């Protein structure tokens, strides 16, 4: 039997769980206060849906579930190794949400503002800080193409980060069509814009020299490549972008920046970044990311995906979402010694044969305290030391009702 | 693309999620007040652990995850259909907890009282009310063989049910050794006691005539079978059981019943039931179930499993747990029109171009209300009707600050 958790996945101790619980609760509260409502979808999706979801590199990381019963027997009889699986674990919350909305839209309000907080799964190569089971906290607005949605999502997500104690972050925004138009303006063929984007997306890892080399390596002209790099590394302001065939998107982003920066009250900043790509293929318009240097990079990401729901119901439904990567926030905040939530805890010591009395007395304390019943041993000193080490604020003895504070309390 | 959720799994609407969230919160609060602390384990376990867990029929219902990368390629090259999977989805929370405790026991208090609320997976045949992804709410006490644990688990689980509005339930208790000793006393061979138990477990479905027929069908003597049926259908009280070689277990259960019934204050009842078996093979001592006729049967089940943790760490660690089947509770309480939790909700209507002002004003209301921003259309009457249908308590107009109650409010 294997003692450790599944590789790349984690157990959480009670002290860690208290922090996680509080963080999720705080994030959920901010979302709810702004009228977003929580839904739940299964962690298991049909493999067909997952594989046709335009999820970019994430599609390579899907955990696949083997068929069961006769279906499995048939596939094995046919020697059909490629079709032994029919289900998979969700790699994000956006794809299940798109299916959900297409399935239930007649029962939902329009536009539909929703929260999903849940576990997702990616079979990543093991590396520091990359979990294979992790929690995402998403808000989405479905059924509206208004840029008001972006204003609201950015503002509310930023509020959630502030609520859990994260500051000093920046929101970077871009528009898929802006980068696309710029690429075409530089002389790349229109159908090549996706692959050019993939290379540009690597700028923070390989530098712009690396981007140039890769573009030329991919067979694009030096002229187009130099033009693009020149613009991206130059003084790229929204006001000057009209010259490159991006007037419409530049105007939209200018308006978005003005409104969101006004709402930020100087606590954080929203900036334009023409090099922001975001990996998922399903994005169609604005894309955004929140970067926080103290958290080692990106803590949230999102964008508009106007074509994903249509894949399910045949009718185009505009949609936009923002997702907080919970694990990165949790790991930094727990290292900082973030406070757990909850009531003060009493270790209530009782004697052999007194369990019923102990339970009855503990009930009278439950309004104010969490009370753990511990049967007294001969060496109660050792038990008291353990209670203190486990973070109880008080020890109390049932027999005498004597209560004493523990530790630094 | 498939529009509906994975077969046997469910989407939940916002109104349903509100109820689920409130129920889980209430249950968690009761558990926490009694000193139990929440932990988290991955939903994915090694297949080796799952398959060696003595989980009874549940082992047939495991969702298996295909290997990835080179491991999968190797298995396929070898034509090895039996070893294409290395992981599985957990079918309960007890097995992951046992691994967890064995792995982390040096960091945990002794005894360790813990809460797990999480999703589990069983590839059941589709049938009414049986979900393939469902939530269990477990409390367990690990590291103590005292019957005080059973007193506490039964009392706290019953409190949790009362807290969410469930009453009129009965707790049935039995002891694995009691039934075993009884079976041996009747003349069955000791090594046959498990298979006899399996048959006795069906009494509520096939009746005792059916049990008798099946025992004889299995090749057991008429004499032993008649003796057993005679005792089980007779006036079977704990006081008379000493005569059948069950004196020790009868005394333990008598004590347990006396204490738990005293703590029940007449709100529910704890009774002895010699026919209670519980399916899982890993139970070693007391077993218990809560049945609630209004909920169509069993709403919680548990028992002592003193040998499961030892499979991981080689050293015997006594353990006992009680699990609430969340879905049955949710389905009945939501049919009853159980109230959702949370603050009152305002639909705040704003005009084109006013999103930033709307967000700023909404922030001033967030302490008291959940506020959803809705862009006003020409036909605001239709929008108001939709807001009312969606359960908003108030509509408010940003421009005039006019607030009006909706519906029956």
PDB file of C-alpha atoms in Angstrom, chain A residues 40-50 62-66 68 85-93 95-97 99 116 119-121, chain B residues 2 4-11 43-44 63-65 88-90 119-123 132-134:
ATOM      1  CA  UNK A  40     -21.506  23.043  -9.165  1.00  0.00           C
ATOM      2  CA  UNK A  41     -20.532  20.842 -12.070  1.00  0.00           C
ATOM      3  CA  UNK A  42     -19.106  17.302 -12.033  1.00  0.00           C
ATOM      4  CA  UNK A  43     -15.311  16.920 -11.944  1.00  0.00           C
ATOM      5  CA  UNK A  44     -15.760  14.235 -14.602  1.00  0.00           C
ATOM      6  CA  UNK A  45     -16.627  15.326 -18.172  1.00  0.00           C
ATOM      7  CA  UNK A  46     -17.094  13.376 -21.367  1.00  0.00           C
ATOM      8  CA  UNK A  47     -13.762  12.970 -23.113  1.00  0.00           C
ATOM      9  CA  UNK A  48     -15.381  14.203 -26.324  1.00  0.00           C
ATOM     10  CA  UNK A  49     -16.174  17.560 -24.706  1.00  0.00           C
ATOM     11  CA  UNK A  50     -12.738  17.930 -23.166  1.00  0.00           C
ATOM     12  CA  UNK A  62      -6.107  15.347 -19.419  1.00  0.00           C
ATOM     13  CA  UNK A  63      -6.559  12.428 -17.017  1.00  0.00           C
ATOM     14  CA  UNK A  64      -8.566   9.825 -18.905  1.00  0.00           C
ATOM     15  CA  UNK A  65     -11.005   7.386 -17.251  1.00  0.00           C
ATOM     16  CA  UNK A  66     -11.273   3.864 -18.568  1.00  0.00           C
ATOM     17  CA  UNK A  68     -16.483   0.208 -17.613  1.00  0.00           C
ATOM     18  CA  UNK A  85     -11.570   5.759 -22.327  1.00  0.00           C
ATOM     19  CA  UNK A  86     -14.806   7.720 -22.551  1.00  0.00           C
ATOM     20  CA  UNK A  87     -14.502  10.197 -19.678  1.00  0.00           C
ATOM     21  CA  UNK A  88     -11.865  12.559 -18.316  1.00  0.00           C
ATOM     22  CA  UNK A  89     -11.213  14.822 -15.350  1.00  0.00           C
ATOM     23  CA  UNK A  90     -11.865  18.507 -16.047  1.00  0.00           C
ATOM     24  CA  UNK A  91      -8.703  20.556 -16.605  1.00  0.00           C
ATOM     25  CA  UNK A  92     -10.456  23.856 -15.880  1.00  0.00           C
ATOM     26  CA  UNK A  93     -13.862  25.178 -14.849  1.00  0.00           C
ATOM     27  CA  UNK A  95     -15.391  24.105 -20.253  1.00  0.00           C
ATOM     28  CA  UNK A  96     -17.828  22.504 -17.770  1.00  0.00           C
ATOM     29  CA  UNK A  97     -19.444  25.921 -17.266  1.00  0.00           C
ATOM     30  CA  UNK A  99     -21.671  22.976 -21.188  1.00  0.00           C
ATOM     31  CA  UNK A 116     -17.349  28.152  -9.454  1.00  0.00           C
ATOM     32  CA  UNK A 119     -10.869  21.091  -7.997  1.00  0.00           C
ATOM     33  CA  UNK A 120      -9.391  20.663 -11.467  1.00  0.00           C
ATOM     34  CA  UNK A 121      -6.845  18.152 -12.731  1.00  0.00           C
TER      35      UNK A 121
ATOM     36  CA  UNK B   2     -22.431  16.477 -25.105  1.00  0.00           C
ATOM     37  CA  UNK B   4     -25.823  16.920 -20.448  1.00  0.00           C
ATOM     38  CA  UNK B   5     -23.572  16.103 -17.480  1.00  0.00           C
ATOM     39  CA  UNK B   6     -21.686  12.805 -17.406  1.00  0.00           C
ATOM     40  CA  UNK B   7     -24.214  10.007 -16.925  1.00  0.00           C
ATOM     41  CA  UNK B   8     -25.097   9.539 -13.270  1.00  0.00           C
ATOM     42  CA  UNK B   9     -23.552  12.885 -12.265  1.00  0.00           C
ATOM     43  CA  UNK B  10     -25.309  16.189 -11.658  1.00  0.00           C
ATOM     44  CA  UNK B  11     -25.139  19.915 -12.311  1.00  0.00           C
ATOM     45  CA  UNK B  43      -9.907  12.574  -4.976  1.00  0.00           C
ATOM     46  CA  UNK B  44      -7.415  10.441  -6.894  1.00  0.00           C
ATOM     47  CA  UNK B  63     -13.354   4.563 -11.813  1.00  0.00           C
ATOM     48  CA  UNK B  64      -9.886   3.770 -13.149  1.00  0.00           C
ATOM     49  CA  UNK B  65      -7.513   6.386 -14.648  1.00  0.00           C
ATOM     50  CA  UNK B  88      -8.501   5.539  -9.445  1.00  0.00           C
ATOM     51  CA  UNK B  89     -11.127   7.883  -8.041  1.00  0.00           C
ATOM     52  CA  UNK B  90     -11.811   7.358  -4.339  1.00  0.00           C
ATOM     53  CA  UNK B 119     -16.818  14.201  -3.399  1.00  0.00           C
ATOM     54  CA  UNK B 120     -16.517  10.448  -3.922  1.00  0.00           C
ATOM     55  CA  UNK B 121     -17.104   8.369  -7.038  1.00  0.00           C
ATOM     56  CA  UNK B 122     -18.792   5.038  -7.732  1.00  0.00           C
ATOM     57  CA  UNK B 123     -19.598   3.660 -11.175  1.00  0.00           C
ATOM     58  CA  UNK B 132     -21.969   8.349  -9.485  1.00  0.00           C
ATOM     59  CA  UNK B 133     -20.397  11.497  -8.027  1.00  0.00           C
ATOM     60  CA  UNK B 134     -21.680  12.386  -4.589  1.00  0.00           C
TER      61      UNK B 134
END
